[in-house]
Tab-separated table of C-alpha atoms in Angstrom:
chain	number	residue	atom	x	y	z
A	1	UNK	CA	0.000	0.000	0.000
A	2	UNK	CA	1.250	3.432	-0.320
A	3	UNK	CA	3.255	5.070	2.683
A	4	UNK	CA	1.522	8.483	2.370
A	5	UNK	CA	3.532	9.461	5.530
A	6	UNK	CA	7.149	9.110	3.621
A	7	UNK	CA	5.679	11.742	1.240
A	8	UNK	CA	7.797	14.906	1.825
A	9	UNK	CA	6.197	17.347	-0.446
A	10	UNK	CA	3.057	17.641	-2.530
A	11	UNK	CA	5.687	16.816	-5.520
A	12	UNK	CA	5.848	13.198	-3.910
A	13	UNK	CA	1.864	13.051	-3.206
A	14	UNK	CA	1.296	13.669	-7.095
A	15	UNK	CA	3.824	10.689	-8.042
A	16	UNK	CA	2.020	8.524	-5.671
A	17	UNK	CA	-1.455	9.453	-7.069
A	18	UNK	CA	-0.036	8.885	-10.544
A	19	UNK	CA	0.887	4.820	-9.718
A	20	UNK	CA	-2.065	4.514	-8.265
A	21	UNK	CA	-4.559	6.324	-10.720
A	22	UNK	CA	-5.307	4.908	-14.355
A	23	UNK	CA	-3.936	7.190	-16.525
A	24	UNK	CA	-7.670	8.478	-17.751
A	25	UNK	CA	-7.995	9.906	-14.420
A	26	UNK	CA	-4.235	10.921	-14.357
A	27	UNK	CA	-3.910	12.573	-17.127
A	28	UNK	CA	-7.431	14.349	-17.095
A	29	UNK	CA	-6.535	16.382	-14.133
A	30	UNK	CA	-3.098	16.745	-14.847
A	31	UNK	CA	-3.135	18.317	-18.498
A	32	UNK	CA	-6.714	20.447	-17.841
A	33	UNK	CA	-7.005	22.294	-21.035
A	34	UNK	CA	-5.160	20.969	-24.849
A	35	UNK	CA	-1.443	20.324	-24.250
A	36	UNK	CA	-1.589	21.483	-20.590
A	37	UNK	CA	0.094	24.405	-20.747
A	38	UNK	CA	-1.752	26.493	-18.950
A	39	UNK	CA	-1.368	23.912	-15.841
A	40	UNK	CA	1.984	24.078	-15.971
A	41	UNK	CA	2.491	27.918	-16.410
A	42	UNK	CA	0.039	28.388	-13.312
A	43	UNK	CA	2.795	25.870	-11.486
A	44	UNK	CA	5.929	27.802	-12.670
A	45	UNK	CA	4.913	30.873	-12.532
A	46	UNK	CA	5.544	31.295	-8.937
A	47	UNK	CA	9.174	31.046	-9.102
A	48	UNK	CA	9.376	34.355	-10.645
A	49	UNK	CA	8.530	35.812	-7.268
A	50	UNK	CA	11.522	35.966	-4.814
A	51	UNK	CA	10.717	37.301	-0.699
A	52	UNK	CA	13.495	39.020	1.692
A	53	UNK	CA	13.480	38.055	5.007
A	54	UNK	CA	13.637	40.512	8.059
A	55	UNK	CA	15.806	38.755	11.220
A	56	UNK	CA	15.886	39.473	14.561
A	57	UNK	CA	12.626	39.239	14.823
A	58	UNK	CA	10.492	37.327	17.647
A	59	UNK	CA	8.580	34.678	14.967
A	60	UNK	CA	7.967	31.750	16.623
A	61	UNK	CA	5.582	29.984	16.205
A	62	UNK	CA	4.547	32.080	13.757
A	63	UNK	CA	0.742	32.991	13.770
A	64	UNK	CA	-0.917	31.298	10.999
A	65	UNK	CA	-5.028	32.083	11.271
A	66	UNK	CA	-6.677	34.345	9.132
A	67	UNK	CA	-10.307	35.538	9.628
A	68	UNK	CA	-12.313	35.732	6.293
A	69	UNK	CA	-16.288	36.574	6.740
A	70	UNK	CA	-16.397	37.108	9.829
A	71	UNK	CA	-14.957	33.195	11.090
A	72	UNK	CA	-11.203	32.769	12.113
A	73	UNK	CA	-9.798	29.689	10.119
A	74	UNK	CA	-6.244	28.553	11.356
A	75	UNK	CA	-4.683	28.880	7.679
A	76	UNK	CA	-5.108	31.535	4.984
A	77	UNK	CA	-5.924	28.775	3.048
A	78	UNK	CA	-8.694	26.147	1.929
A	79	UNK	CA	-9.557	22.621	-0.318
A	80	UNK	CA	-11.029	24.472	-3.384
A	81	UNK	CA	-13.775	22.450	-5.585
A	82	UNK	CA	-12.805	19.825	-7.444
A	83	UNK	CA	-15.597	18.241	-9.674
A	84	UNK	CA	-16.179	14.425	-9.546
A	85	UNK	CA	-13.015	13.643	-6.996
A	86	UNK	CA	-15.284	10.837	-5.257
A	87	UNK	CA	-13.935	9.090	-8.883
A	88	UNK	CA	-10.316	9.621	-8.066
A	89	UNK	CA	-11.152	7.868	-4.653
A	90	UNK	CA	-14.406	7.013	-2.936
A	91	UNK	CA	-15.412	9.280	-0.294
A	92	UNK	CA	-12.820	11.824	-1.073
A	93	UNK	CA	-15.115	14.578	-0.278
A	94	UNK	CA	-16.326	13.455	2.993
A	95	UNK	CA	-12.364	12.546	3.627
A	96	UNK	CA	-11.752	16.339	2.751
A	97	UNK	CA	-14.187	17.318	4.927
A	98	UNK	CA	-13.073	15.414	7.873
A	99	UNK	CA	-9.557	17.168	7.142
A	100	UNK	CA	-10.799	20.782	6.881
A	101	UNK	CA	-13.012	20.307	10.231
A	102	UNK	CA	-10.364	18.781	12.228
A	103	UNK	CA	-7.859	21.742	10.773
A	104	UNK	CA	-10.562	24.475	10.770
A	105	UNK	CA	-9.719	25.035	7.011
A	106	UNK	CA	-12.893	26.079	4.050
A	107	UNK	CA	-13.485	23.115	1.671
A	108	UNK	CA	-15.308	24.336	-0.871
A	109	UNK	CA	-17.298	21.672	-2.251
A	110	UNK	CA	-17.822	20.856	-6.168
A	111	UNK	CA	-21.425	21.440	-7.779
A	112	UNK	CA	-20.644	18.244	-9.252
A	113	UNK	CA	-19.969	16.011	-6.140
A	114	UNK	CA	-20.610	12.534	-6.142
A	115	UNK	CA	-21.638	12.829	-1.985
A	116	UNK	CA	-24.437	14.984	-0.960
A	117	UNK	CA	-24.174	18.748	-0.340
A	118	UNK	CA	-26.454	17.520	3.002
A	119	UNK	CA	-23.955	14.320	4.283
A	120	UNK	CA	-20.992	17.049	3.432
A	121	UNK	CA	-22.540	19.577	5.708
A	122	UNK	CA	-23.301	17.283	8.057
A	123	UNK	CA	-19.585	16.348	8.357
A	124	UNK	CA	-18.592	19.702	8.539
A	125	UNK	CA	-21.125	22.369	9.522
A	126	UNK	CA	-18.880	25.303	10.294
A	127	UNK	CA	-15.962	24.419	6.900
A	128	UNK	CA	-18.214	23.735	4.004
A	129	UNK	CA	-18.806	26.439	1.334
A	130	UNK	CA	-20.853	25.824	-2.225
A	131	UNK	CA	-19.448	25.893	-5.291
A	132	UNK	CA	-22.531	26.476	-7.985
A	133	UNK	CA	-22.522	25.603	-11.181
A	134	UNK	CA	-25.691	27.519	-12.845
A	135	UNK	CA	-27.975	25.568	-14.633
A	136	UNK	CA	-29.988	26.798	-18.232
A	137	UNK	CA	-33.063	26.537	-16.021
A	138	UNK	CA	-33.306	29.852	-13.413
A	139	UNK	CA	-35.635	27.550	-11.236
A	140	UNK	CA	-33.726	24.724	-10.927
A	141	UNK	CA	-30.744	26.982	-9.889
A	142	UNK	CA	-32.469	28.568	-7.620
A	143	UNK	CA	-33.360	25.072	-5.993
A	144	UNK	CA	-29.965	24.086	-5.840
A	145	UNK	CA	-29.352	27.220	-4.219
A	146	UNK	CA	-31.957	26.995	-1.566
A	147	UNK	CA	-30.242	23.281	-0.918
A	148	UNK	CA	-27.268	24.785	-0.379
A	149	UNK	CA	-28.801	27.731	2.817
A	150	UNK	CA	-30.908	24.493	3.828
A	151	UNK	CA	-28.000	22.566	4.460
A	152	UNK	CA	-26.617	25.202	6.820
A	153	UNK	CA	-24.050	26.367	4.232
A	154	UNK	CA	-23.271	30.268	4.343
A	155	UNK	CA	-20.735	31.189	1.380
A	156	UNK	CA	-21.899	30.636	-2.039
A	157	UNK	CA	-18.928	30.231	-4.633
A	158	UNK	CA	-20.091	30.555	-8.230
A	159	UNK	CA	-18.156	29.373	-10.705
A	160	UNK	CA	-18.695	31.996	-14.066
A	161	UNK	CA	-15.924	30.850	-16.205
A	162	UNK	CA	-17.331	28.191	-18.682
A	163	UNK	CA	-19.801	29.652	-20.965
A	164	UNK	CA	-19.541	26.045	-22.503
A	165	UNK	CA	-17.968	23.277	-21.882
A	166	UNK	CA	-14.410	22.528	-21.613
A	167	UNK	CA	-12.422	20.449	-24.161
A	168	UNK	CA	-9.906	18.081	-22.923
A	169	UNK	CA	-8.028	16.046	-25.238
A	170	UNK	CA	-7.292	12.935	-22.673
A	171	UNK	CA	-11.188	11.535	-23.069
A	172	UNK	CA	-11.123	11.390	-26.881
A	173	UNK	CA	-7.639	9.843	-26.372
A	174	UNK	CA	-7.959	7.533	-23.472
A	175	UNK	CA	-11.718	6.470	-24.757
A	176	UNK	CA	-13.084	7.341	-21.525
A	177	UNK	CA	-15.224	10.191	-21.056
A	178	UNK	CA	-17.369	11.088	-18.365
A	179	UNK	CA	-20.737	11.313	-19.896
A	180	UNK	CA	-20.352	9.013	-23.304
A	181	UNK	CA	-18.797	6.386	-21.053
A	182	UNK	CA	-16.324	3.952	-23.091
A	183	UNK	CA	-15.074	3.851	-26.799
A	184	UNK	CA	-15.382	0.084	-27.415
A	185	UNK	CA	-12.219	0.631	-30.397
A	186	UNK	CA	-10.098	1.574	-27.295
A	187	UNK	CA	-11.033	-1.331	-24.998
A	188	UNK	CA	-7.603	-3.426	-25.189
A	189	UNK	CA	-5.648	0.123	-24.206
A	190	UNK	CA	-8.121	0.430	-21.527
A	191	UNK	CA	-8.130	-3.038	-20.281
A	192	UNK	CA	-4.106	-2.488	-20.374
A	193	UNK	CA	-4.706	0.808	-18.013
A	194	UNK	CA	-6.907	-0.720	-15.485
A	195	UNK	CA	-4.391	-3.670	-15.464
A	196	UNK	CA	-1.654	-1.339	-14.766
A	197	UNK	CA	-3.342	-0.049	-11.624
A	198	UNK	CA	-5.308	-3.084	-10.240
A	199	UNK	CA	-5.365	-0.815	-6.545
A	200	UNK	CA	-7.868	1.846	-7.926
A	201	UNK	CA	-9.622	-0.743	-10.177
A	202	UNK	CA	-10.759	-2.852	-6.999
A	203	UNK	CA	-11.606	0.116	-4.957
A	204	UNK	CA	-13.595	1.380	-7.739
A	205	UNK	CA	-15.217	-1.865	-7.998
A	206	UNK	CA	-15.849	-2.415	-4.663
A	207	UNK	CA	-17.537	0.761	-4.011
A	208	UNK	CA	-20.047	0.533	-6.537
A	209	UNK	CA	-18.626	1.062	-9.779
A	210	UNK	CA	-19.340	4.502	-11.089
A	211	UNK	CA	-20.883	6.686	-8.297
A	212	UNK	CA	-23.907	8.787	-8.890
A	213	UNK	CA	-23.525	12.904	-8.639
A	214	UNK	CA	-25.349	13.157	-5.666
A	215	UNK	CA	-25.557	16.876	-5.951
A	216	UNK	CA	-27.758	16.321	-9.388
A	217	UNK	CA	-29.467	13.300	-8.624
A	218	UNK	CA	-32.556	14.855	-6.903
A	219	UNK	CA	-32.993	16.542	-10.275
A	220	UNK	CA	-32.714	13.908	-12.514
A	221	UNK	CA	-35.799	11.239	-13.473
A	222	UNK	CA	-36.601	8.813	-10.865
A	223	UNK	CA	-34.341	5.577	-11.161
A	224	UNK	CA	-31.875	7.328	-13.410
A	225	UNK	CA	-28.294	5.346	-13.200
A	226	UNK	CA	-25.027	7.274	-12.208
A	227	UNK	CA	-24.876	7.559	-16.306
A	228	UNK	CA	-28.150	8.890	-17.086
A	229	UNK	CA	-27.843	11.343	-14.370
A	230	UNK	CA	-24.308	12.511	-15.550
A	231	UNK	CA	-26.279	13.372	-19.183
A	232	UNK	CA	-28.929	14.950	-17.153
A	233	UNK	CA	-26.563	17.072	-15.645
A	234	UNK	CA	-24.333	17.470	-19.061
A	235	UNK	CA	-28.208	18.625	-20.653
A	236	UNK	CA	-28.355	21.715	-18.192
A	237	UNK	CA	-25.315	22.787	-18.006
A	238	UNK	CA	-23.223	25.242	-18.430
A	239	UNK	CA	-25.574	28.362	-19.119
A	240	UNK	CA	-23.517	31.484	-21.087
A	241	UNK	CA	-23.901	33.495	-17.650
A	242	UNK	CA	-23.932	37.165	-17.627
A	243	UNK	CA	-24.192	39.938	-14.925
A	244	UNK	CA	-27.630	39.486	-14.845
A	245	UNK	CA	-27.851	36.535	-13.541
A	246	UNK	CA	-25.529	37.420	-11.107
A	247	UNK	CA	-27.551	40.080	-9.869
A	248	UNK	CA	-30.744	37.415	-10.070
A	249	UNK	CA	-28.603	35.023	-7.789
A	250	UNK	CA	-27.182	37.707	-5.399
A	251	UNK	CA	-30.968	38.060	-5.255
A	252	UNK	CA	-31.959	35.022	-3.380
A	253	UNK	CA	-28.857	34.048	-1.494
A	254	UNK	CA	-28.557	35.930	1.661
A	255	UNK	CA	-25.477	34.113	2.662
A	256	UNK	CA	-22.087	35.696	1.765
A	257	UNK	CA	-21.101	35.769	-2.025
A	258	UNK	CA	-17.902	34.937	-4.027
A	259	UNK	CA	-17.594	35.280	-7.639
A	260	UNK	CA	-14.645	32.334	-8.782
A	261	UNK	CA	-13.336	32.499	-12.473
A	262	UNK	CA	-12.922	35.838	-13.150
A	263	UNK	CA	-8.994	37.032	-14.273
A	264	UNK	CA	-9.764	40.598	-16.094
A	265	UNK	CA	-9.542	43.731	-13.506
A	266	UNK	CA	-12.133	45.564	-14.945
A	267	UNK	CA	-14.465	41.761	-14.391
A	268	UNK	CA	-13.135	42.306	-10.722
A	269	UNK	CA	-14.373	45.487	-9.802
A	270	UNK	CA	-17.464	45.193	-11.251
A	271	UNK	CA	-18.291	41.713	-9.504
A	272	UNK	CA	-18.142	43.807	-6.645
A	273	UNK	CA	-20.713	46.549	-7.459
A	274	UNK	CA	-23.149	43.699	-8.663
A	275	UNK	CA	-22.931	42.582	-4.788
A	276	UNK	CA	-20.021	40.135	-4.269
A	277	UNK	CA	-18.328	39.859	-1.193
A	278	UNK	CA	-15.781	38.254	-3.028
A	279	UNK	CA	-13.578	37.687	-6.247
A	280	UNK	CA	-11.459	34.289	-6.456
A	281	UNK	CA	-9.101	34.780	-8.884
A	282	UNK	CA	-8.859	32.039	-10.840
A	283	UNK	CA	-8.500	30.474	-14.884
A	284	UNK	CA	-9.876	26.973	-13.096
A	285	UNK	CA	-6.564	25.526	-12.522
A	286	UNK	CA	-5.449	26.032	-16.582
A	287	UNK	CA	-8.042	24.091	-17.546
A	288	UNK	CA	-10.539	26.469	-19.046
A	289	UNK	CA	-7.694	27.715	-21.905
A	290	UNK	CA	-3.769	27.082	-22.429
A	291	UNK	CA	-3.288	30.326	-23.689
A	292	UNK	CA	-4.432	32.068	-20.400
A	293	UNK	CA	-1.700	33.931	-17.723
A	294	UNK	CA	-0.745	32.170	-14.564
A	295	UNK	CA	-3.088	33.673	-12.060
A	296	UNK	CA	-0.274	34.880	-9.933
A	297	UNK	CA	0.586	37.285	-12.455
A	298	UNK	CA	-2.261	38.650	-12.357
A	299	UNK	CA	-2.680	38.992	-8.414
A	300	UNK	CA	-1.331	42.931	-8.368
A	301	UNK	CA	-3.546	44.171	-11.333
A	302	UNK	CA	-6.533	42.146	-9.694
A	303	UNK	CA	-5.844	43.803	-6.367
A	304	UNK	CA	-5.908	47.452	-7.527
A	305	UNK	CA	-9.440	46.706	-9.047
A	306	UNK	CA	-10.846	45.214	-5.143
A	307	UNK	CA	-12.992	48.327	-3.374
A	308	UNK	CA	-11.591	49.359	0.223
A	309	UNK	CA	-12.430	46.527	2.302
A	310	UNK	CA	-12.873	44.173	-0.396
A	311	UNK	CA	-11.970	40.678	0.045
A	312	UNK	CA	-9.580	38.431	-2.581
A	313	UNK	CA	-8.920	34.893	-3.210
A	314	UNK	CA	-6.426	33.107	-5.488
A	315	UNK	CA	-6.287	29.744	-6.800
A	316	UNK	CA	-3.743	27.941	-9.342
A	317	UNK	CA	-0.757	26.667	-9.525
A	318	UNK	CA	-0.008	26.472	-5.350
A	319	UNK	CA	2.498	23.525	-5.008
A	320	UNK	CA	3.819	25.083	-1.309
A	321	UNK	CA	3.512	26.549	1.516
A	322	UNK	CA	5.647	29.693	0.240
A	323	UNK	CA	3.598	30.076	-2.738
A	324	UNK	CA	0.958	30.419	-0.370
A	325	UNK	CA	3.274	33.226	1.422
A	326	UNK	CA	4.116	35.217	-2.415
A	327	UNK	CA	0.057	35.329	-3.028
A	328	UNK	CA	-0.124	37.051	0.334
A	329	UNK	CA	2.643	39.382	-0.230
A	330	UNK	CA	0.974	39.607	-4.109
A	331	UNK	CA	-2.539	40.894	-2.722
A	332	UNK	CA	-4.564	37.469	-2.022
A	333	UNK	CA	-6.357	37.572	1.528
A	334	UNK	CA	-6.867	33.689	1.214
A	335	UNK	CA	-5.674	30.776	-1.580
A	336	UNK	CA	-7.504	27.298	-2.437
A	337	UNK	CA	-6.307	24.771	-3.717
A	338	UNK	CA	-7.501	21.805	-5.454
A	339	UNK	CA	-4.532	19.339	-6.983
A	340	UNK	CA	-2.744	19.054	-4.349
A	341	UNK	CA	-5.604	17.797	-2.077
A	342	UNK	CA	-6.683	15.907	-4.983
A	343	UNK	CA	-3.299	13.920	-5.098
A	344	UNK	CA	-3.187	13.367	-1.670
A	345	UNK	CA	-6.858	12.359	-1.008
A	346	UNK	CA	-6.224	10.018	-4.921
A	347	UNK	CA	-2.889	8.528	-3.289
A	348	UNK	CA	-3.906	7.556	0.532
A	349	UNK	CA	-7.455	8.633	1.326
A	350	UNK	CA	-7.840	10.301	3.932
A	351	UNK	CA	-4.768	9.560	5.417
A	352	UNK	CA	-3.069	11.605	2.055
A	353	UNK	CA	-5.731	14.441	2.448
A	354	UNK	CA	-4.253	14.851	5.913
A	355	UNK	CA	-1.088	14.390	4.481
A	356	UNK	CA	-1.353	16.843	1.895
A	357	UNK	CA	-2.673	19.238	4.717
A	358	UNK	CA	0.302	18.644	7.053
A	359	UNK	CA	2.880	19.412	4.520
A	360	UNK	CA	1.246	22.714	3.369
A	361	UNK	CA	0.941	23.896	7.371
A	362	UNK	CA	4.282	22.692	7.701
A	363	UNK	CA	5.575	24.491	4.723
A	364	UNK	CA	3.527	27.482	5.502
A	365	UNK	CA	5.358	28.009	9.031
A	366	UNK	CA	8.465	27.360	8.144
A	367	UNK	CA	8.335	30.019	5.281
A	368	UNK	CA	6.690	32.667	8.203
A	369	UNK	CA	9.725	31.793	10.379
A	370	UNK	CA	12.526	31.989	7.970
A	371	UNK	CA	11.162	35.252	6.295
A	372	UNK	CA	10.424	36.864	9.913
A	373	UNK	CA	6.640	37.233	10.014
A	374	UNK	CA	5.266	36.861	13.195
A	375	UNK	CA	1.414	36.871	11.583
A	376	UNK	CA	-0.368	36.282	8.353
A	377	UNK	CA	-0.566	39.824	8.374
A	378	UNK	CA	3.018	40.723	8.323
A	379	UNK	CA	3.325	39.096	4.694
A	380	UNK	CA	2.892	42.430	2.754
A	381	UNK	CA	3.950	43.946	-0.139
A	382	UNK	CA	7.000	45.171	0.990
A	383	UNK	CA	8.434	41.374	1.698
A	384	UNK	CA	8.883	40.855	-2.481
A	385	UNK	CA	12.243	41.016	-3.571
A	386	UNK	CA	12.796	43.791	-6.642
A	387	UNK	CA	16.014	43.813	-8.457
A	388	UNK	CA	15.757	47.322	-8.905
A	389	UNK	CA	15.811	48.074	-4.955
């Protein structure tokens, strides 16, 4: 079995997910987008970025918490939504849940999950946010919405960014897609794939086989399978959203309001004048287009857009703890991430969810100590290193 304990960075958590996923899972959340460039370039931007460290300072242990709406959570940072992970693992999202309660961490939960937005929140009243994915049908959005405030969840994330749907290569190449299920031409390479990694195969197998989306099930005809619900859901969505229906949703959710998927300044400062609370910055992890910046680069021009009191996430790309530390310093109040939960929660459960949250804390402190700051809050501008100082 894999030693998720021996891992010593989120680097060793992805090669352990990568033995132990077939590589039509692998690949599909490693490339995102075409050639999976855009994944990579969120991943290597960071090491543009450079910090100075101040000494003599008293630092430790450093002072890690960060309050964001009003609740203190003991990292500036939190599991963002990734859609369909119970099929990387079964019960990754209650696993991730567990994790983010025990740590006092968000986990923002996919609109795609395969568990329940109820058994999620049950798991983790005071950590779970939303993610929504709109549907074409206002009613049935707003349904999903009132779920979400029945289910005791108070932040709404809605995710704006694919007016229609995303085009990875790896189904049409593996012959395994989510909705059309399997390309019989490709069933020897399959067959070869599942062969290769007999650990997930019998997991998968022994759970069920394909899980049903929870999240869309009520919505689907009675007795649909995990399939016909998946078409259900791929019938719906995504709407071409607009600021109206921002303004509709902002409407009839009286919980707190994020806006995810927006990279454009001008996109940022108006999401706050239609009523958000706040703007994650974010191209989905590179997979919405290759061609797109690293979100990191665009941290500073996203920050000048935010109103006085404004709040601003990032996601993409965050490997470490210290990237976590250069989005601070870059104008982020708070990060999310989603692969590197997703390899550790793919590679060990929840033992590798917990994992993959130990190394980041770990990481995270260290980085604080090193670069002399006491508090989150000390991580300002002024801690970037310019050659021109």
């Amino acid at each position: 079995m894999t030693n998720v304990s021996q891992a010593l960075n989120i680097e060793d958590l992805r090669k352990m997910a990568g033995r132990r996923l077939p590589s039509f899972l692998f690949d599909y959340a490693e490339y995102g987008h075409a050639d999976g460039a855009g994944v990579a370039r969120n991943v290597s931007a960071f090491d543009k970025y450079q910090m100075v460290s101040r000494a003599l300072v008293k630092c430790v242990p450093p002072e890690t918490g960060r309050t964001i709406f009003g609740k203190r959570y003991a990292m500036p940072f939190g599991v963002s939504a990734v859609g369909g992970i119970g099929v990387f693992r079964p019960g990754a999202e209650r696993f991730l849940a567990e994790v983010a309660r025990d740590f006092n961490i968000p986990f923002m939960l996919s609109g795609v999950s395969v568990e329940s937005i109820e058994t999620v929140a049950r798991i983790a009243p005071d950590n779970v946010w939303f993610q929504l994915y709109a549907s074409r049908d206002v009613a049935l959005t707003e349904r999903i919405i009132c779920r979400a405030g029945d289910a005791g969840v108070d932040v709404l994330v809605v995710s704006v960014d694919y007016p229609i749907q995303n085009q990875s290569e790896v189904p049409p190449r593996s012959g395994v897609t989510p909705v059309g299920g399997i390309n019989w031409q490709k069933l020897p390479a399959i067959f070869s794939d599942l062969a290769t990694h007999p650990r997930w195969f019998a997991d998968f197998l022994m759970s069920g086989g394909m899980p049903k989306m929870q999240s869309w099930s009520p919505y689907a005809p009675p007795g649909s399978s995990a399939k016909d619900v998946a078409k259900f859901y791929a019938s719906v969505w995504p709407p071409n959203l607009v600021w109206n229906d921002i303004e509709r949703i902002r409407s009839v959710w009286p919980g707190k309001l994020v806006i995810k998927g927006l990279m454009d300044p001008a996109d940022v400062a108006k999401a706050y004048d239609v009523g958000a609370d706040a703007v994650s910055l974010s191209n989905h992890g590179g997979n919405k287009l290759n061609i797109m910046p690293a979100t990191i680069d665009c941290l500073q021009a996203a920050r000048h857009a935010v109103p006085e009191g404004g709040t601003l996430f990032l996601d993409g790309g965050i490997r470490r703890g210290s990237d976590i530390m250069k989005a601070l310093a870059l104008g982020a109040d708070f990060c999310f991430l989603g692969r590197a939960f997703l390899y550790g929660v793919s590679a060990g459960g929840r033992n590798g969810a917990e994992r993959a949250m130990e190394i980041l804390s770990n990481e995270l402190s260290y980085t604080m100590a090193m670069l002399g700051c006491p508090e989150v809050d000390d991580v300002t501008p002024d801690r970037l290193f310019s050659s021109g100082a």
